[in-house]
Coordinates of C-alpha atoms and ligand atoms in Angstrom, one line a residue:
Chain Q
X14 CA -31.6 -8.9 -7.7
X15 CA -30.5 -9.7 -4.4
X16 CA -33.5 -12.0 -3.8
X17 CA -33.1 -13.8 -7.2
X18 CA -29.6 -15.2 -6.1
X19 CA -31.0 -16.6 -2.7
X20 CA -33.6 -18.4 -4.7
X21 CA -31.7 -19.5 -7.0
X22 CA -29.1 -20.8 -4.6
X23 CA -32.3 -22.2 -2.4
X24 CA -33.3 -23.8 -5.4
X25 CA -30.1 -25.4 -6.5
X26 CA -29.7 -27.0 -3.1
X27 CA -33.4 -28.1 -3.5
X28 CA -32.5 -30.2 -6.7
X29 CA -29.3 -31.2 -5.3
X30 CA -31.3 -33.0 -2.1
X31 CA -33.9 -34.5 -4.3
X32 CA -31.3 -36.4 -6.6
X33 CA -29.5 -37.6 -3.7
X34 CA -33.7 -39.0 -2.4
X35 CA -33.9 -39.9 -5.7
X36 CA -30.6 -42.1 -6.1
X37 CA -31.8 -43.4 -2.5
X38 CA -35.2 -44.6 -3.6
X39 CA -33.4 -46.2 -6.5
X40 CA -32.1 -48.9 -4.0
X41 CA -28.8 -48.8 -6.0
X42 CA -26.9 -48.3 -3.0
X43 CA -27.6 -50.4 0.4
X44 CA -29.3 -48.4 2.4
X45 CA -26.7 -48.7 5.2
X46 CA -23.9 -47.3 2.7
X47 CA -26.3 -44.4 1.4
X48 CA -28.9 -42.5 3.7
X49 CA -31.6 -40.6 2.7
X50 CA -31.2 -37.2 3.8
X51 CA -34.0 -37.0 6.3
X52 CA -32.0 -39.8 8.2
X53 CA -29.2 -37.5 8.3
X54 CA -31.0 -34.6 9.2
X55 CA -32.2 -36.6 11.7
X56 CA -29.4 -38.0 13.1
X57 CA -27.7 -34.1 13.1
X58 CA -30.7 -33.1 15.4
X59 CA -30.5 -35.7 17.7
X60 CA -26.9 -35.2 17.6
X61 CA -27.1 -31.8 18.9
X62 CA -29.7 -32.8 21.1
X63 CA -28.4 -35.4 23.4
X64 CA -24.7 -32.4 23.4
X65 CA -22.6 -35.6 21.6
X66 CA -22.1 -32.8 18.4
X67 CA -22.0 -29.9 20.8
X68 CA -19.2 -30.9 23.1
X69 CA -17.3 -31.7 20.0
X70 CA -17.7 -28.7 18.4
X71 CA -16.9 -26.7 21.0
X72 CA -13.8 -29.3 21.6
X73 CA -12.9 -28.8 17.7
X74 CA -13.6 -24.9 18.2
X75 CA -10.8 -25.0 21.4
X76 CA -8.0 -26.6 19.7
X77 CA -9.1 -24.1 16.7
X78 CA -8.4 -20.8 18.5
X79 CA -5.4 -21.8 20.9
X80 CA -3.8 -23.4 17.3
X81 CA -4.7 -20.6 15.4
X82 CA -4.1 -17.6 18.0
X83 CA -0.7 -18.9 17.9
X84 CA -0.2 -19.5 14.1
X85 CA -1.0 -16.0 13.9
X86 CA 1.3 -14.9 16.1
X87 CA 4.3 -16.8 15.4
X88 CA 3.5 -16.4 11.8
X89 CA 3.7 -12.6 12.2
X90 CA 7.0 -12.6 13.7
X91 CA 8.3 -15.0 10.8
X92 CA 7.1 -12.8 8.1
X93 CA 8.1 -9.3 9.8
X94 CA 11.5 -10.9 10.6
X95 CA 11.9 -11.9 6.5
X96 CA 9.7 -8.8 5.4
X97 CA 12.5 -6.5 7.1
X98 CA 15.3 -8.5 6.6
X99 CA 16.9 -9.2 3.5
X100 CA 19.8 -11.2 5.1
X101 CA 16.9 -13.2 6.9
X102 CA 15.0 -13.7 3.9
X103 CA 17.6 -14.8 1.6
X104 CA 18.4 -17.5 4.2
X105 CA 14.9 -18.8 4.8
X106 CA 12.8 -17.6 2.7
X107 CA 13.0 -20.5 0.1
X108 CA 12.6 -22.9 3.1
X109 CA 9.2 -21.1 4.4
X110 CA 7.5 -21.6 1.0
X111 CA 8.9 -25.2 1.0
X112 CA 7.1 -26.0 4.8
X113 CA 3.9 -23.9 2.9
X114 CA 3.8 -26.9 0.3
X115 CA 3.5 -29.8 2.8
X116 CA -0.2 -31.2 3.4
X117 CA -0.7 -30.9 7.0
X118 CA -2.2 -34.3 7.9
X119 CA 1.7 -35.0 7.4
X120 CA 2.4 -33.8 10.4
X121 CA -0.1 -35.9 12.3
X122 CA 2.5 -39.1 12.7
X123 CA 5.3 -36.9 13.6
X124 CA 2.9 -34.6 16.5
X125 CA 1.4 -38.3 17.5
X126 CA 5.0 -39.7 17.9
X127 CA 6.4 -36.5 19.4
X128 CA 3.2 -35.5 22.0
X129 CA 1.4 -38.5 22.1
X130 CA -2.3 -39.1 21.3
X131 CA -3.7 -36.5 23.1
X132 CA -5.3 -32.0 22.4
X133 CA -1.8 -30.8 22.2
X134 CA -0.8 -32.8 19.1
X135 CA -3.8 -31.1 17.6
X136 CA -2.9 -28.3 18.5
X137 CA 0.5 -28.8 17.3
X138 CA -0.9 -29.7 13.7
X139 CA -3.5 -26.9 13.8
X140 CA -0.1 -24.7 14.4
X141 CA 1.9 -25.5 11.8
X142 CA -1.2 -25.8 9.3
X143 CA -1.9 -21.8 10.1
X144 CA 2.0 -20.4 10.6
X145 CA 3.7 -20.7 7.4
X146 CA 0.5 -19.3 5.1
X147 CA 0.7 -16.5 8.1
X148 CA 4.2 -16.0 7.5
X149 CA 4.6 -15.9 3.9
X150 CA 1.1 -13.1 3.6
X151 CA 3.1 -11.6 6.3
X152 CA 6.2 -11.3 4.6
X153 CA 4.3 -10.0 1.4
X154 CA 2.8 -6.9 2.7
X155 CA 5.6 -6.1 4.4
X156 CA 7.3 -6.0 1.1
X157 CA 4.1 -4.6 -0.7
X158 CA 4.0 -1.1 1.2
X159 CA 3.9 1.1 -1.4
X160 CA 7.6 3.0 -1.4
X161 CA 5.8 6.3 -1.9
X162 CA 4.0 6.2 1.7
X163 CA 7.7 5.5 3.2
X164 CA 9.3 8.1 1.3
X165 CA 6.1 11.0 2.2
X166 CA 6.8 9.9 5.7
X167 CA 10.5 10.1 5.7
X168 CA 9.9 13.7 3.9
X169 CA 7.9 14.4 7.3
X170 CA 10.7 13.4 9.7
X171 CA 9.3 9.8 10.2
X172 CA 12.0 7.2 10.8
X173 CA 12.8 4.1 12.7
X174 CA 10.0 2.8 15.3
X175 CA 7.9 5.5 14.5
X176 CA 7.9 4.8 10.9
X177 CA 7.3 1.0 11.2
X178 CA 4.1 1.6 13.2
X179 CA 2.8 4.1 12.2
X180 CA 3.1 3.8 8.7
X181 CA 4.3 0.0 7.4
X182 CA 2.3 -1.9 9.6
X183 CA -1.1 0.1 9.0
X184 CA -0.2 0.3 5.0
X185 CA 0.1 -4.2 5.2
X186 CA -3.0 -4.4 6.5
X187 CA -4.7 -5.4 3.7
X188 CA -2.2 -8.4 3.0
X189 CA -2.2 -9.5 6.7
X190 CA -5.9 -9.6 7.0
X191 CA -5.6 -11.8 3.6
X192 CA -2.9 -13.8 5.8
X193 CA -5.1 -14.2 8.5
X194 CA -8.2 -15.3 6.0
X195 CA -5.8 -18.4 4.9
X196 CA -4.4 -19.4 8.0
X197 CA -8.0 -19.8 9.1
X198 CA -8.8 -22.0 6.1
X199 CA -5.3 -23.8 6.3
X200 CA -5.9 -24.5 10.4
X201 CA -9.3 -25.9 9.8
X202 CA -8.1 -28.3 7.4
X203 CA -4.9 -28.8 9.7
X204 CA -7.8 -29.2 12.6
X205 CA -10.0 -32.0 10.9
X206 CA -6.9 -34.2 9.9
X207 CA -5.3 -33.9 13.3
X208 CA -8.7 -34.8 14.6
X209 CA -9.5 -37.5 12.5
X210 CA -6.5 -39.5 13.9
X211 CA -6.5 -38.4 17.5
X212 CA -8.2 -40.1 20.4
X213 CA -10.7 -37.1 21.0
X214 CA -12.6 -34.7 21.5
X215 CA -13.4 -32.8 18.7
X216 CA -15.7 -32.8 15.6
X217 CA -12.7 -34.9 13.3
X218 CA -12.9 -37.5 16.4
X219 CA -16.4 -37.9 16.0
X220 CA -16.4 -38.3 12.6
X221 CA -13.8 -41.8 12.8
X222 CA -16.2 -43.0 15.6
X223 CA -19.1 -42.9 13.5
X224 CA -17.1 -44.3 10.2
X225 CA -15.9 -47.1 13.0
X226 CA -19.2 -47.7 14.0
X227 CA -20.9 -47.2 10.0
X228 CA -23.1 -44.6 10.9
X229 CA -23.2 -43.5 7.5
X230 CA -25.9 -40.4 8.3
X231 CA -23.3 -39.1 10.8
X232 CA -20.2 -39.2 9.2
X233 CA -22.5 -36.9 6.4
X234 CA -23.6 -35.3 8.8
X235 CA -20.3 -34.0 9.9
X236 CA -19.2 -33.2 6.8
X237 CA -22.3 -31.1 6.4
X238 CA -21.3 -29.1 9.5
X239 CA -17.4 -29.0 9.0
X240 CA -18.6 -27.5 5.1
X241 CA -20.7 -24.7 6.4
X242 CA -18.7 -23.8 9.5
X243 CA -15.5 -23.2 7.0
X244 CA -17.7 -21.0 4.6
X245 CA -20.2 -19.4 7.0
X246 CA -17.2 -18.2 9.7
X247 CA -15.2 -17.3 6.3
X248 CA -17.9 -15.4 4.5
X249 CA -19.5 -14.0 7.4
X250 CA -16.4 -12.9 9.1
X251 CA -13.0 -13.0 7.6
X252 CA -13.6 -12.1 4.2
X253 CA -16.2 -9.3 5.9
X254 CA -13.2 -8.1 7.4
X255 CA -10.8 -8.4 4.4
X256 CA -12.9 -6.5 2.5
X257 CA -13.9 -3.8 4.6
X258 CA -10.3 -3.2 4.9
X259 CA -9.2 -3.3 1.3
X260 CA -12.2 -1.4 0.7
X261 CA -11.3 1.9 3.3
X262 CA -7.1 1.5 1.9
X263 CA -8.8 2.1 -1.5
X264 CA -7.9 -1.3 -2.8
X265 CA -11.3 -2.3 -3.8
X266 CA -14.5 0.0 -5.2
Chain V
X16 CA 32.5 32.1 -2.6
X17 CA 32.2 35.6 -0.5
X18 CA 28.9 36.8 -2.4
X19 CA 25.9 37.0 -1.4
X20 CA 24.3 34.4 0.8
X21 CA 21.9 31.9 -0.6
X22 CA 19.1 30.4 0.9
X23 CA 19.1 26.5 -0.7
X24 CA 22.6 26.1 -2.3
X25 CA 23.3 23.1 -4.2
X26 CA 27.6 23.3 -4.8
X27 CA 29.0 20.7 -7.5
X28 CA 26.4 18.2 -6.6
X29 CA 26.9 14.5 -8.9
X30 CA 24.9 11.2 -8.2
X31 CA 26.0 8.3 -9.2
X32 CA 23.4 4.6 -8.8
X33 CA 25.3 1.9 -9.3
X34 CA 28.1 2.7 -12.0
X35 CA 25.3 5.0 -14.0
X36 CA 25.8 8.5 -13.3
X37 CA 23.0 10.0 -13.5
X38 CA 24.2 14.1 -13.3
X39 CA 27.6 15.9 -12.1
X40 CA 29.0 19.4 -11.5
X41 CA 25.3 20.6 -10.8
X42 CA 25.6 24.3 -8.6
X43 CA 22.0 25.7 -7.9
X44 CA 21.3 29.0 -6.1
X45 CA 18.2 30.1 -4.5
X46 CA 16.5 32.8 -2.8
X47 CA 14.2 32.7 0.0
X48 CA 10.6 33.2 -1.5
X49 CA 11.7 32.6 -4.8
X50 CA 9.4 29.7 -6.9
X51 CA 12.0 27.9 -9.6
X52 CA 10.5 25.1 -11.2
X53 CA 13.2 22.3 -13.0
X54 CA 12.4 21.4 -16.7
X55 CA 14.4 18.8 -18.8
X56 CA 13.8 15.4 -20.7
X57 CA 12.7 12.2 -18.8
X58 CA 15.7 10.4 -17.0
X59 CA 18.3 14.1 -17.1
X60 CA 17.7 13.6 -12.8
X61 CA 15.0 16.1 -11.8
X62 CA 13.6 13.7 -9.3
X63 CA 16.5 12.7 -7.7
X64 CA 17.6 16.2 -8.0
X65 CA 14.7 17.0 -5.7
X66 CA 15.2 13.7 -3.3
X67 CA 18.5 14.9 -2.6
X68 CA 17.3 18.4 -1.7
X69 CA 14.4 16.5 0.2
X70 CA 17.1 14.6 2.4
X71 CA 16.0 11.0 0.8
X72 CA 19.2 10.5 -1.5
X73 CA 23.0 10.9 -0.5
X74 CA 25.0 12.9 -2.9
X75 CA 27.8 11.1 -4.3
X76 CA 30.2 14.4 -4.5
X77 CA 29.4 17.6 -3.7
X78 CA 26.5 19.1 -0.9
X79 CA 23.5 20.6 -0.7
X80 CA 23.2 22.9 2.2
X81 CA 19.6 25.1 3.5
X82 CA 19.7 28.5 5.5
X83 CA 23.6 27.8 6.2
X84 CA 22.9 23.9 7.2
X85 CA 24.4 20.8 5.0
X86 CA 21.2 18.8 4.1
X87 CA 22.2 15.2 5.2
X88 CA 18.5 13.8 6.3
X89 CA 15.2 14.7 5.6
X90 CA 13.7 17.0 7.8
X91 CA 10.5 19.3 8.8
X92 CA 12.1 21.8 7.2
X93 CA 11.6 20.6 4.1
X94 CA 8.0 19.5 3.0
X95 CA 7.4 17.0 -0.4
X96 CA 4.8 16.5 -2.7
X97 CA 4.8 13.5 -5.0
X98 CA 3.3 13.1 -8.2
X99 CA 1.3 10.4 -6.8
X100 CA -0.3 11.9 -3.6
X101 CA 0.6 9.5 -1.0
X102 CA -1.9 10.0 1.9
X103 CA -2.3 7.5 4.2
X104 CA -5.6 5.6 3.8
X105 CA -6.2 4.4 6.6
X106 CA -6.1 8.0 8.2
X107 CA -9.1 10.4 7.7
X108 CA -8.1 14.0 6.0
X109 CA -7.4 15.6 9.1
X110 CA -4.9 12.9 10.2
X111 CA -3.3 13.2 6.7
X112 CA -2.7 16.7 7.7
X113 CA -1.9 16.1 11.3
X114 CA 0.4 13.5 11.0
X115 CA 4.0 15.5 10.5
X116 CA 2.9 16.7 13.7
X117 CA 2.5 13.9 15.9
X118 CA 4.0 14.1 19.7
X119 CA 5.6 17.6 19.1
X120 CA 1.8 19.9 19.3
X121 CA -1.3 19.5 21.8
X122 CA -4.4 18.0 20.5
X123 CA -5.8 21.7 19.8
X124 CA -2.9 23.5 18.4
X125 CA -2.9 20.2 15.6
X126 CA -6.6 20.7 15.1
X127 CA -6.2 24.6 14.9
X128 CA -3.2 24.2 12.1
X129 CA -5.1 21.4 10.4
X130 CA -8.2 23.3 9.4
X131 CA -5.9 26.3 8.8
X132 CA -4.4 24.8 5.8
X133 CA -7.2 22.7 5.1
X134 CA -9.1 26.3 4.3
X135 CA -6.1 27.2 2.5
X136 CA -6.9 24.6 0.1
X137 CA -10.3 24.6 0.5
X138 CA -11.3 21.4 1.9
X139 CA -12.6 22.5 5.1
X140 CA -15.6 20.2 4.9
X141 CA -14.3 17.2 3.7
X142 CA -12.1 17.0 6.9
X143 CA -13.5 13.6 8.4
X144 CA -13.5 12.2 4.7
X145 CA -11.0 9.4 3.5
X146 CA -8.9 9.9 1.0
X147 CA -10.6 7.0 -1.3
X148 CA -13.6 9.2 -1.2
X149 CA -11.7 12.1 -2.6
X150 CA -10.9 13.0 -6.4
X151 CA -7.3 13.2 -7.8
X152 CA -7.2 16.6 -7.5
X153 CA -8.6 16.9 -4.1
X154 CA -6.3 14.4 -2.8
X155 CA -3.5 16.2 -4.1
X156 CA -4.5 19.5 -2.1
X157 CA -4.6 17.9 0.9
X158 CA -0.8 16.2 -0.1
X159 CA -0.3 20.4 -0.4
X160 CA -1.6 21.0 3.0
X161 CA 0.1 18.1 4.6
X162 CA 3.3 19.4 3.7
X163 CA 2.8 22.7 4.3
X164 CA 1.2 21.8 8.4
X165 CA 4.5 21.2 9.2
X166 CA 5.7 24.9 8.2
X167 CA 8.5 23.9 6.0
X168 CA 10.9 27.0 4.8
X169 CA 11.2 25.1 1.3
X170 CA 8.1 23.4 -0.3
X171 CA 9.5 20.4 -3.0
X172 CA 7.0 19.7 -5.5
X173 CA 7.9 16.3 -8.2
X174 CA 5.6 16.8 -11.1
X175 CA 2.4 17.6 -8.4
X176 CA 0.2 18.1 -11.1
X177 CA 1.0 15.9 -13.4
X178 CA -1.7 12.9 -13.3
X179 CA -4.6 16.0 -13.0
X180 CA -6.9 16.7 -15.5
X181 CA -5.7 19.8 -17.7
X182 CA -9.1 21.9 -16.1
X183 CA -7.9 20.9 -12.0
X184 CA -4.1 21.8 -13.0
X185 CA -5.3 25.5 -13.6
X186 CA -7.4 25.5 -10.4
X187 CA -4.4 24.1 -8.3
X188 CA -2.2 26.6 -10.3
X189 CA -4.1 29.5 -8.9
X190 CA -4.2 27.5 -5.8
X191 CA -0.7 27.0 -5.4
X192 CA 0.0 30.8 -6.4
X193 CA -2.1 32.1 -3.8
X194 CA -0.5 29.7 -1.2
X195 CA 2.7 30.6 -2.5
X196 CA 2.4 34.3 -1.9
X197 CA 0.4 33.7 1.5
X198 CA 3.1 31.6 3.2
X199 CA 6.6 33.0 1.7
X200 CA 7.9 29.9 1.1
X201 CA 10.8 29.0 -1.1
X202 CA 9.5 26.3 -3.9
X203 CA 11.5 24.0 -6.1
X204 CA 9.1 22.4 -8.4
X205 CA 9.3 19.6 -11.0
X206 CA 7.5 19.6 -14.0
X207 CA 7.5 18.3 -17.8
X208 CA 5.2 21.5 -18.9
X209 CA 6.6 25.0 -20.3
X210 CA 3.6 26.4 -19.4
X211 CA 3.3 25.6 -16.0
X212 CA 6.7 26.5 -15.6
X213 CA 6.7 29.6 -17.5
X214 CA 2.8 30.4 -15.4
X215 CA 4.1 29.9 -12.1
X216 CA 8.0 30.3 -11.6
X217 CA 10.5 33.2 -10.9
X218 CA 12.8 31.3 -12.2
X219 CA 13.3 28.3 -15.1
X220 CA 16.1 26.1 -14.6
X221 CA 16.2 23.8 -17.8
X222 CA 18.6 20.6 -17.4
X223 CA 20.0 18.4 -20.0
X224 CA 20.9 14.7 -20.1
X225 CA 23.6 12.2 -21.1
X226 CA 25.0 13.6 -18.7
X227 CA 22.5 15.6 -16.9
X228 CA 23.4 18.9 -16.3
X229 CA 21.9 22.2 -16.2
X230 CA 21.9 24.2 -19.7
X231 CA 20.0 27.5 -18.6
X232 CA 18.4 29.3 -16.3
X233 CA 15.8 31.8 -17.1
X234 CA 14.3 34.8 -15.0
X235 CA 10.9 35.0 -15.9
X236 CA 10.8 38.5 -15.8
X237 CA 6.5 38.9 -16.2
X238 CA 4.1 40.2 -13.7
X239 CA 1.9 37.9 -12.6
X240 CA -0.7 37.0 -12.8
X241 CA 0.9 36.1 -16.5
X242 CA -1.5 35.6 -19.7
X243 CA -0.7 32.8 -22.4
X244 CA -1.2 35.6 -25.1
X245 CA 1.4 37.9 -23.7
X246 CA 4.1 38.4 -26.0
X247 CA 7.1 38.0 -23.3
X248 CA 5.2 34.5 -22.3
X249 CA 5.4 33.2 -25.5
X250 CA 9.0 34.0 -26.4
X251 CA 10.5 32.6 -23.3
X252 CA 8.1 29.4 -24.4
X253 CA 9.8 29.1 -27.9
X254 CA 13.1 29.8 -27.0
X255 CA 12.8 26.7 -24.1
X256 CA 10.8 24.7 -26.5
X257 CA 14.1 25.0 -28.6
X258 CA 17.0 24.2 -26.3
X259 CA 14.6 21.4 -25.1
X260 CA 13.9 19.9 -28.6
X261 CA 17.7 19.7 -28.7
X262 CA 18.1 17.5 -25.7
X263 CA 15.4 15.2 -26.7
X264 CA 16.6 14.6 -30.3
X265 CA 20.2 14.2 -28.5
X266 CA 18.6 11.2 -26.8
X267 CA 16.0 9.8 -29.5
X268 CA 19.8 9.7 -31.7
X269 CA 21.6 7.8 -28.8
X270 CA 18.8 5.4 -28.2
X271 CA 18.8 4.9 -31.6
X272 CA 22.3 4.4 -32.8
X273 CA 22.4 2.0 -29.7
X274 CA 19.7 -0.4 -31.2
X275 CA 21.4 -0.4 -34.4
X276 CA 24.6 -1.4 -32.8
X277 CA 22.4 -4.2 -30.9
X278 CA 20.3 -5.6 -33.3
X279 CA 21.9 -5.3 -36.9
Ligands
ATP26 N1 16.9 4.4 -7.0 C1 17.5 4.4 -8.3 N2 18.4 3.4 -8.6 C2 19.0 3.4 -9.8 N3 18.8 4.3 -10.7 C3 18.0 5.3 -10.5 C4 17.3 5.4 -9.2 N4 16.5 6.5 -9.3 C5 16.8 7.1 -10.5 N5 17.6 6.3 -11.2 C6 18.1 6.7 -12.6 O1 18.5 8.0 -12.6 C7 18.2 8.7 -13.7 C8 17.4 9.9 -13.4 O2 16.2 9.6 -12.8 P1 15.1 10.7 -12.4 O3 13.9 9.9 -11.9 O4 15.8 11.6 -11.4 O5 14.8 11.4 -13.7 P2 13.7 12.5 -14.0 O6 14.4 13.6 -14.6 O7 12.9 12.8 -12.8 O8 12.8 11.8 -15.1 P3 11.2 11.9 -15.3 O9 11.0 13.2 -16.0 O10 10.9 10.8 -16.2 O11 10.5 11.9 -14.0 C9 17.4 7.7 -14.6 O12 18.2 7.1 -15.6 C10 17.0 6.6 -13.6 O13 16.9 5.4 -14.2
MG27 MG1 10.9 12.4 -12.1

């Protein structure tokens, strides 16, 4: 079973490559405007090789952690500020879901013009990509513990601090971890468009470099590796996690 | 009042949410050790009856006082059990149990109490378990043995069996007598079933609704442990079944004559 669906995905990429050789060979295309994908492979390898792809990644990865570390954290405070209060959430609530909606390569002019062309308008971008998705999860599980676990702990003499961490926060887990899932894919989109318009480092950089210079089999070659970072960190790590929660609070068989 | 003194007394108690009044005028007596279970249609207040014992809900008018002592919060005193069991799943069994207990015992004298009443209901060996790996009816005993680790004087039980199979609600009956006897404590205990009312209780308090009040109160005056078949049994069943059917056709009529007025 389990083997069936890895060849079958193996397989699927297998065709996938050969049509893309196969529209190559065609000479449809220029050869400039459309690779074949050993030239890409290729040019990933030596990419890695001479540390040009490694110094941006690990460049991309910085501005990813510092951006999201504090997405998180100002998120969280957002969401328990309008999860606990009503008066809060009635006043800012509407405007939180409003920020939620903007695309967040809109911010890049306004972080270029504010910071400059430099990491910390990244940053900035990669911020506001992760906060407000972090706030709004946030501000769901608060609202989402089920009543009956503050009730059986207000029956057992549980109140005020006590109550809130030892029995809200634990019961939104699940929703945060959710939270935390999204603000990871919303500041790695946030990440790429910063990068793409700053002045480098960082995997977006690289990318306009190569378009600037028409290397065709990098620019695909970054996309390749911006593609399965987002689903190999999500699969084997946040949704891991998301799961493994949901699965212990009895959310998920 | 100058008689005798009662152990949970509910005097003139109303509750009102929002412009609905939901029951006035209520006065409740209770002994110490005595099990009294609440029957009465859906809505006549027997929850919030309970919550306001339980220290959850204000009373609008009236109070509600235990051992001598107005109820005005909730309190270890007073242990609940929901009809939903409402353990925390992120805490193994044991925590479940220990967690009323938290900062006020050492790390021994919680484990000691822990698989004390975790024997009591017989779920000694499922104490590193999670409640997600537990049946209905388990978790439910170890909601029992929650409340009782924090040695409450009254146990308040909303409809505790009510989501359990008909097979578990006669092993937790038998469960919940033996505890009963074992620990002397007082029980108040919600339920839609004569049965288990008539099975388990010293007392049967029936309420009415619209508005909810109380219409009698029954000793059940049968040795236990009480038969189905036995004669005494079945005519205290009948004679509730009746003053109940009357309630409920009282509020089918309402409901009724109110949709008529709405939609014709
Ligand atoms: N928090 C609340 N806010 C507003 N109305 C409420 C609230 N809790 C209960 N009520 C109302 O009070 C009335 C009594 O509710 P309660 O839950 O006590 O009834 P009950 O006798 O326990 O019913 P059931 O047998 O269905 O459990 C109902 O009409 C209900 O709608
Ligand atoms: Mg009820």
């Amino acid at each position: 079973m389990k083997l069936s669906i890895l060849l079958k995905r193996v397989l699927f990429i297998g065709v996938l490559l050969a049509i893309w050789q196969g529209v190559y060979m065609s000479g449809y295309f220029p050869a400039i405007q459309f690779p074949p994908p050993t030239k890409v492979f290729q040019a990933m390898v030596e990419g890695f090789a001479d540390g040009k792809l490694v110094s941006a990644l690990l460049a991309s990865f910085k501005h990813l952690l510092i951006g999201l570390g504090l997405a998180i954290g100002i998120g969280t405070l957002i969401g328990v500020l309008l999860g606990k209060s009503r008066q809060a959430d009635e006043t800012a609530g509407m405007y939180l879901i409003a920020m939620q909606s903007i695309p967040s390569i809109v911010w890049v002019p306004l972080a270029i013009m504010l910071i400059g062309l430099n990491e910390t308008a990244v940053i900035f971008v990669v911020v506001l990509g992760g906060t407000f998705v972090m706030a709004l999860n946030t501000r769901t599980a608060i609202h989402s513990v089920p009543p009956e676990f503050i009730k059986a702990a207000r029956t057992m003499g549980t109140k005020g601090m006590r109550l809130f961490f030892k029995v809200e926060v634990p019961a939104s887990l699940p929703y945060f971890m959710s939270g935390i899932r999204l603000a990871w894919a919303f500041s790695w989109r946030a990440l790429m468009a910063g990068e793409l318009l700053s002045n480098g480092p960082g995997l977006g950089y690289s990318l306009r470099y190569a378009m600037d210079f028409a290397q065709m089999e990098v620019v695909i070659g970054i996309i390749i590796i911006v593609g399965v970072i987002g689903s190999v960190v999500d699969q084997l790590f946040f949704s891991k996690m998301e799961k493994k929660v949901m699965r212990r609070w009895g959310l998920l068989k | 009042m100058g008689c005798a003194y009662m152990f949970l007394q509910v005097n003139n108690v109303a509750k009102t949410f929002a412009e609905h009044e939901v029951f006035s005028g209520i006065d409740l007596s209770i002994h110490e050790n005595q099990f009294v279970s609440l029957l009465g249609p859906s809505g006549c207040g027997k929850s919030t009856l309970l919550s306001m014992v339980a220290g959850l809900e204000a009373a609008t008018e009236g109070s509600i006082s235990l051992g001598g002592k107005t109820i005005l919060e909730p309190g270890t005193d007073r242990g609940m059990v929901f009809q939903q069991p409402a353990l925390f799943p992120w805490l193994t069994v044991k925590d479940n149990v220990t967690f009323p207990l938290k900062d006020k015992l050492s790390k021994k004298e919680q484990d000691q109490i822990a698989a004390h009443y975790l024997k009591m209901v017989h779920l000694t060996r499922f104490k590193e378990a999670y409640p997600h790996e537990l049946s209905g009816g388990m978790q439910q005993r170890v909601a029992i043995a929650r409340a009782l680790a924090m040695d409450p004087k009254v146990l308040l039980m909303d409809e505790p069996f009510g989501a359990l199979d008909e097979q578990t609600r006669h092993i937790l009956h038998d469960e919940l007598m033996k505890i009963f006897q074992e620990t002397k404590k007082t029980i108040l205990f919600v339920t839609h079933s004569i049965q288990e009312a008539i099975k388990l209780s010293d007392r049967v308090i029936v309420m009415g609704t619209r508005p909810g009040r109380i219409i009698a109160d029954f000793p059940v005056d049968v040795e236990r442990p009480r038969q189905r078949d036995d004669s005494r049994v079945i005519e205290l069943e009948q004679e509730i079944m009746e003053l109940l059917k009357g309630e409920i056709n009282k509020v089918l009529k309402e409901e009724l004559d109110h949709e008529t007025k709405h939609f014709t």
